[in-house]
XYZ file of C-alpha atoms in Angstrom:
415
model
C 0.000 0.000 0.000
C 1.338 3.429 -0.989
C 2.112 5.761 1.907
C 1.112 9.399 1.321
C 2.100 12.436 3.390
C -0.405 13.554 6.018
C -1.762 16.424 3.877
C -2.658 14.107 0.972
C -5.364 11.452 0.849
C -6.203 9.562 -2.338
C -9.185 7.206 -2.509
C -9.010 5.511 -5.938
C -12.307 3.629 -5.487
C -14.323 6.851 -5.061
C -11.869 9.091 -6.951
C -11.843 11.453 -3.976
C -8.679 13.383 -3.139
C -7.925 15.582 -0.140
C -4.882 17.773 -0.681
C -3.751 20.937 1.081
C -2.512 23.181 -1.755
C -1.032 25.574 0.816
C 1.448 22.978 2.065
C 4.937 23.960 0.906
C 5.830 20.336 0.200
C 3.102 20.349 -2.455
C 3.537 23.716 -4.155
C 7.313 23.467 -3.813
C 7.420 20.264 -5.885
C 3.982 19.505 -7.326
C 5.308 17.121 -9.990
C 5.782 14.204 -7.625
C 2.198 14.594 -6.406
C 0.954 14.702 -9.980
C 2.829 11.431 -10.537
C 0.940 9.880 -7.601
C -2.344 11.100 -9.057
C -1.489 9.590 -12.443
C -0.756 6.289 -10.743
C -3.831 6.116 -8.528
C -6.486 8.606 -9.618
C -5.858 10.680 -12.788
C -9.443 11.996 -12.766
C -10.487 13.016 -9.268
C -12.751 15.163 -7.134
C -10.595 17.568 -5.076
C -12.514 17.923 -1.842
C -10.994 21.229 -0.730
C -11.651 22.853 -4.137
C -15.080 21.195 -4.579
C -14.419 20.451 -8.249
C -13.532 17.624 -10.595
C -9.951 17.743 -11.876
C -8.445 16.050 -14.922
C -4.735 15.222 -15.262
C -4.615 12.718 -18.152
C -3.022 14.149 -21.305
C -5.747 12.932 -23.660
C -8.560 14.168 -21.412
C -6.976 17.588 -20.847
C -6.134 17.999 -24.533
C -9.653 17.033 -25.574
C -11.414 19.155 -22.943
C -9.456 22.261 -23.956
C -10.940 21.848 -27.439
C -14.404 20.573 -26.454
C -17.050 23.179 -27.335
C -19.378 21.657 -24.734
C -17.124 23.442 -22.235
C -16.280 27.133 -22.105
C -14.723 29.937 -20.136
C -18.070 31.717 -19.860
C -21.404 30.496 -18.467
C -23.587 33.556 -17.836
C -24.231 33.964 -21.568
C -26.474 30.863 -21.443
C -27.768 30.857 -17.839
C -28.362 33.305 -14.995
C -26.801 33.347 -11.540
C -29.999 32.278 -9.778
C -30.417 29.269 -12.054
C -26.822 28.169 -11.438
C -26.776 28.986 -7.732
C -23.916 31.446 -8.162
C -23.421 34.310 -5.682
C -23.918 37.910 -6.722
C -20.812 39.987 -7.612
C -18.993 41.309 -4.547
C -18.937 45.104 -4.186
C -15.285 45.172 -3.137
C -14.335 43.599 -6.506
C -16.217 46.018 -8.763
C -13.110 47.317 -10.551
C -11.594 43.868 -10.997
C -14.864 42.456 -12.369
C -15.162 45.345 -14.826
C -11.620 44.735 -16.089
C -12.384 41.015 -16.480
C -15.757 41.500 -18.184
C -14.297 41.730 -21.686
C -11.158 39.650 -21.120
C -10.113 37.350 -23.973
C -9.558 34.686 -21.338
C -13.147 34.857 -20.121
C -15.201 35.140 -23.329
C -16.755 32.682 -25.747
C -17.678 33.215 -29.422
C -18.829 35.406 -31.028
C -17.338 38.080 -28.717
C -14.116 36.083 -28.282
C -13.761 35.665 -32.052
C -14.131 39.393 -32.689
C -11.620 40.421 -30.025
C -9.095 37.724 -30.860
C -9.238 38.510 -34.587
C -8.328 42.136 -33.923
C -5.428 41.244 -31.631
C -4.127 38.090 -33.279
C -2.512 39.868 -36.228
C 0.121 41.351 -33.937
C 1.049 37.968 -32.473
C 1.427 35.798 -35.569
C 4.903 34.321 -35.875
C 6.028 36.464 -38.842
C 5.363 39.652 -36.852
C 6.912 38.304 -33.664
C 10.077 37.258 -35.548
C 10.785 40.926 -36.241
C 11.367 41.388 -32.504
C 14.300 38.948 -32.492
C 17.089 41.603 -32.598
C 15.339 43.765 -29.988
C 14.892 40.857 -27.543
C 18.504 39.745 -28.014
C 19.843 43.275 -27.511
C 17.820 43.679 -24.312
C 19.113 40.357 -22.913
C 22.721 41.239 -23.762
C 22.343 44.675 -22.158
C 20.947 43.195 -18.940
C 23.819 40.698 -18.668
C 26.245 43.585 -19.265
C 24.868 45.243 -16.139
C 25.612 42.384 -13.733
C 28.305 40.260 -15.438
C 31.170 41.932 -13.556
C 29.470 41.363 -10.166
C 30.014 37.598 -10.209
C 26.519 37.044 -8.812
C 22.926 38.117 -9.350
C 19.361 37.466 -8.304
C 18.123 36.474 -11.749
C 14.416 37.265 -11.422
C 14.851 40.936 -10.548
C 17.877 41.541 -12.796
C 16.785 39.583 -15.883
C 13.612 37.476 -15.891
C 11.270 40.205 -14.621
C 12.515 42.786 -17.091
C 12.558 41.116 -20.510
C 8.923 39.971 -20.898
C 7.297 43.091 -19.423
C 9.527 45.383 -21.495
C 8.745 43.575 -24.740
C 4.967 43.314 -24.301
C 4.797 46.945 -23.109
C 6.726 48.122 -26.171
C 4.411 46.141 -28.453
C 1.350 47.742 -26.881
C 2.907 51.206 -26.834
C 3.764 51.722 -23.162
C 7.121 53.351 -22.278
C 9.872 51.234 -20.702
C 9.913 53.307 -17.515
C 6.421 52.025 -16.672
C 7.826 48.503 -16.290
C 8.065 48.420 -12.458
C 4.546 49.839 -12.073
C 3.138 47.344 -14.596
C 4.768 44.518 -12.625
C 3.135 45.688 -9.388
C -0.301 45.995 -10.964
C 0.069 42.612 -12.611
C 1.241 40.807 -9.457
C -1.728 42.206 -7.533
C -4.135 41.384 -10.348
C -3.137 37.725 -10.793
C -3.388 37.236 -7.042
C -7.087 36.674 -7.745
C -6.280 33.391 -9.489
C -4.347 31.842 -6.604
C -5.569 29.144 -4.251
C -4.224 31.141 -1.285
C -6.392 34.179 -2.076
C -7.354 36.280 0.949
C -9.573 39.355 1.280
C -6.414 41.442 1.440
C -5.370 39.946 -1.914
C -8.814 40.783 -3.320
C -8.632 44.400 -2.183
C -5.145 44.752 -3.683
C -6.359 43.257 -6.977
C -9.340 45.604 -7.122
C -7.214 48.660 -6.345
C -4.634 47.725 -8.976
C -7.366 46.944 -11.515
C -8.713 50.483 -11.050
C -5.271 52.096 -11.353
C -4.354 49.876 -14.298
C -7.618 50.743 -16.091
C -7.215 54.482 -15.454
C -3.717 54.385 -16.952
C -4.886 52.474 -20.037
C -7.820 54.914 -20.532
C -5.344 57.788 -20.493
C -3.284 56.028 -23.186
C -6.400 55.323 -25.258
C -7.320 59.012 -25.248
C -3.820 59.907 -26.476
C -3.786 57.258 -29.220
C -7.231 58.273 -30.496
C -5.935 61.721 -31.382
C -2.323 60.764 -32.156
C -2.031 57.131 -33.334
C 1.354 55.413 -33.380
C 2.759 52.196 -34.824
C 1.768 50.135 -31.797
C -0.782 47.484 -30.859
C -3.010 49.834 -28.855
C -3.377 52.202 -31.823
C -4.101 49.200 -34.040
C -6.851 47.981 -31.695
C -8.411 51.449 -31.441
C -8.510 52.221 -35.146
C -9.181 48.788 -36.723
C -12.685 47.486 -37.246
C -14.018 43.940 -37.512
C -17.194 43.547 -39.559
C -17.971 47.219 -39.097
C -17.412 47.247 -35.327
C -14.690 48.944 -33.310
C -13.656 47.929 -29.804
C -15.305 49.907 -27.008
C -13.188 51.599 -24.342
C -14.083 48.872 -21.828
C -13.045 46.198 -24.330
C -9.796 48.032 -25.042
C -9.017 48.267 -21.326
C -9.755 44.581 -20.659
C -7.770 43.447 -23.703
C -4.759 45.616 -22.882
C -4.681 44.411 -19.275
C -4.943 40.739 -20.213
C -2.213 41.109 -22.855
C 0.117 42.809 -20.384
C -0.539 40.226 -17.673
C -0.453 37.143 -19.889
C 2.363 38.583 -21.974
C 4.875 38.613 -19.171
C 3.748 37.004 -15.891
C 4.055 33.387 -17.033
C 7.233 34.040 -19.045
C 8.952 35.532 -15.984
C 8.200 32.313 -14.090
C 9.296 30.183 -17.033
C 12.680 31.874 -17.413
C 13.419 31.246 -13.729
C 12.046 27.693 -13.798
C 14.019 26.872 -16.943
C 17.346 28.183 -15.645
C 16.829 26.241 -12.433
C 15.989 22.909 -14.065
C 18.837 23.255 -16.572
C 21.415 23.995 -13.864
C 20.115 21.286 -11.527
C 20.125 18.662 -14.287
C 23.911 18.444 -14.420
C 23.650 17.847 -18.177
C 25.817 19.490 -20.817
C 24.583 23.033 -21.328
C 26.683 23.325 -24.492
C 24.779 20.375 -25.976
C 21.405 21.870 -25.011
C 22.086 25.064 -26.956
C 24.445 23.814 -29.687
C 22.088 24.911 -32.473
C 18.551 26.235 -32.989
C 16.962 22.783 -33.121
C 18.610 21.694 -29.866
C 17.613 24.991 -28.238
C 13.985 24.545 -29.290
C 13.897 20.998 -27.889
C 15.435 22.197 -24.627
C 12.929 25.032 -24.277
C 9.971 22.733 -24.989
C 11.236 20.242 -22.411
C 11.493 22.953 -19.758
C 7.942 24.033 -20.640
C 6.837 20.431 -20.214
C 8.487 19.648 -16.895
C 8.170 23.013 -15.103
C 5.239 24.847 -16.665
C 4.447 28.274 -15.167
C 0.618 27.978 -15.229
C -0.784 24.734 -13.900
C -4.564 24.970 -14.180
C -7.154 26.114 -16.716
C -10.816 25.977 -15.724
C -13.912 25.392 -17.833
C -17.689 25.539 -17.323
C -19.831 22.683 -18.586
C -22.209 24.367 -21.037
C -24.497 21.327 -21.132
C -24.981 18.026 -19.308
C -22.085 15.775 -20.302
C -20.152 12.695 -19.156
C -16.336 12.639 -19.242
C -14.301 9.630 -18.084
C -17.312 8.273 -16.223
C -17.939 11.580 -14.440
C -21.438 12.992 -14.936
C -21.362 16.778 -15.147
C -24.370 19.094 -15.168
C -24.646 22.357 -17.044
C -23.020 25.005 -14.859
C -20.499 22.660 -13.208
C -16.928 23.928 -13.199
C -14.017 21.599 -13.932
C -10.266 22.103 -13.740
C -7.647 20.845 -16.166
C -4.141 20.477 -14.736
C -1.927 21.274 -17.722
C 1.281 20.675 -15.778
C 0.088 17.203 -14.773
C -0.960 16.358 -18.331
C 2.638 17.139 -19.319
C 3.729 14.313 -16.991
C 1.337 11.624 -18.195
C 3.321 8.354 -18.333
C 1.054 7.233 -21.189
C 2.607 9.990 -23.322
C 6.063 10.629 -21.894
C 8.780 8.157 -20.977
C 10.296 8.797 -17.517
C 8.025 11.850 -17.220
C 9.691 13.258 -14.086
C 13.108 13.269 -15.777
C 14.373 16.323 -17.654
C 15.438 15.127 -21.110
C 16.412 18.017 -23.415
C 16.582 15.640 -26.383
C 12.992 14.456 -25.822
C 10.734 14.367 -28.896
C 7.395 12.935 -27.792
C 3.941 14.527 -27.487
C 3.677 18.338 -27.591
C 3.415 19.917 -24.136
C 0.105 21.543 -23.185
C 1.602 24.448 -21.259
C 0.029 27.046 -23.574
C -3.340 25.315 -23.638
C -5.183 24.287 -26.817
C -8.298 25.112 -28.784
C -9.728 28.605 -29.245
C -8.137 29.792 -25.985
C -4.629 28.638 -26.928
C -2.281 31.284 -25.525
C -2.180 34.157 -28.004
C 1.274 35.122 -26.698
C 2.830 31.679 -27.208
C 4.946 32.724 -30.244
C 6.343 35.693 -28.284
C 7.043 33.618 -25.155
C 8.738 30.883 -27.172
C 10.884 33.398 -29.052
C 11.940 35.085 -25.804
C 12.896 31.764 -24.215
C 14.739 30.534 -27.306
C 16.771 33.736 -27.419
C 17.479 34.743 -23.831
C 18.397 31.338 -22.372
C 21.272 30.686 -24.816
C 22.501 34.269 -24.355
C 22.539 33.894 -20.569
C 24.450 30.598 -20.615
C 26.846 31.735 -23.359
C 27.699 34.927 -21.492
C 28.053 33.174 -18.110
C 29.416 29.688 -18.877
C 30.296 28.922 -15.228
C 26.816 29.812 -13.976
C 25.641 27.885 -10.919
C 22.988 28.144 -8.208
C 24.213 29.941 -5.073
C 21.341 29.154 -2.685
C 18.465 26.698 -2.693
C 15.757 28.354 -4.849
C 12.533 29.325 -3.077
C 9.246 28.579 -4.817
C 6.484 31.193 -4.580
C 3.389 30.298 -2.582
C 1.165 31.132 -5.542
C -0.373 27.836 -6.643
C -1.737 27.369 -9.301
C 1.045 29.425 -10.881
C 4.468 27.901 -10.397
C 7.516 30.127 -10.152
C 10.418 31.110 -7.953
C 10.591 33.745 -5.240
C 14.311 34.180 -5.884
C 17.021 32.563 -7.999
C 20.447 33.514 -6.664
C 23.259 32.646 -9.082
C 27.035 32.952 -9.058
C 29.778 32.418 -11.657
């Protein structure tokens, strides 16, 4: 009989799981718990979260694409019918910012918004940023190379993604630190540890964030530039322009999604590469090897672990009967460890060429920023290791208590 730690209980016969997501042993190394779930109970009801969760690769992949599930539910049913609570007054600003979020909408609204934004994120447009991303990474290493040590998140990982997505949208570089603060507060709403204090911080930052974006919108209406915000303001889709509220929501989600996960992934990737003890020169010997290495880090240490969906109709999945209005969770990071798809799934293998990882999702909500994130990772990781060939970890990395995101609090390095 398998022995589990005291904060984990798995009952395969009933597919019930009790797991304290606030326990540092779990969020510090969730992969080994995902492995236990794959072995005993890949589809399970998480008692503390009061939801069904899916970890199997095929189930997660299919559910992400299944149009019987969606990110939105109130377009087909009302709160009273579903037994949902009324909006909370202290989250008015956050809810307004989320109302027109690409992440929260279903067609046809999602199609209209995504069509207007998607042109800026197709690979041929993103490729043009290659020299700019490389120059920024080289400049940042220049700043700390002579020191012989650095805390990589604050000196490197935090800066690159937020700078690039802000420049694309049309926000000046000096706003970077403020954007980071707003974003950190905002995404606190998605964490399992969420407190009322977190909610108040998210609402306050949502208001400040929105006010700043509205100021930019007013400027770009009268004086357009060659940036994404101007494009969104002045481009129509089937005779319709985006409203100010839609522009605010879209800009906020692009800024948050365009950097938050990539910051985590840069730190996670550097950690797993250094801890592997494998040849770094081999990992980055050419573009193909670099791409395989990056995809393997995305597989084994994904930055976002869970996507949620509403059942839009009564449906049965893997023997689980779901009613319209039920919410389910798909653990992308666990799907990436499915032993049915990946050999030795807990082992980092940069040469691996098996199933595609699901770290960016799938279906109509596939991460719009995936080409940008992949380009950033494929450029900045080789630059970092080429510039600092004797790089090593100085202190045991600390993982943030932010499940269901997965990232480091600090990554102290020396060379």
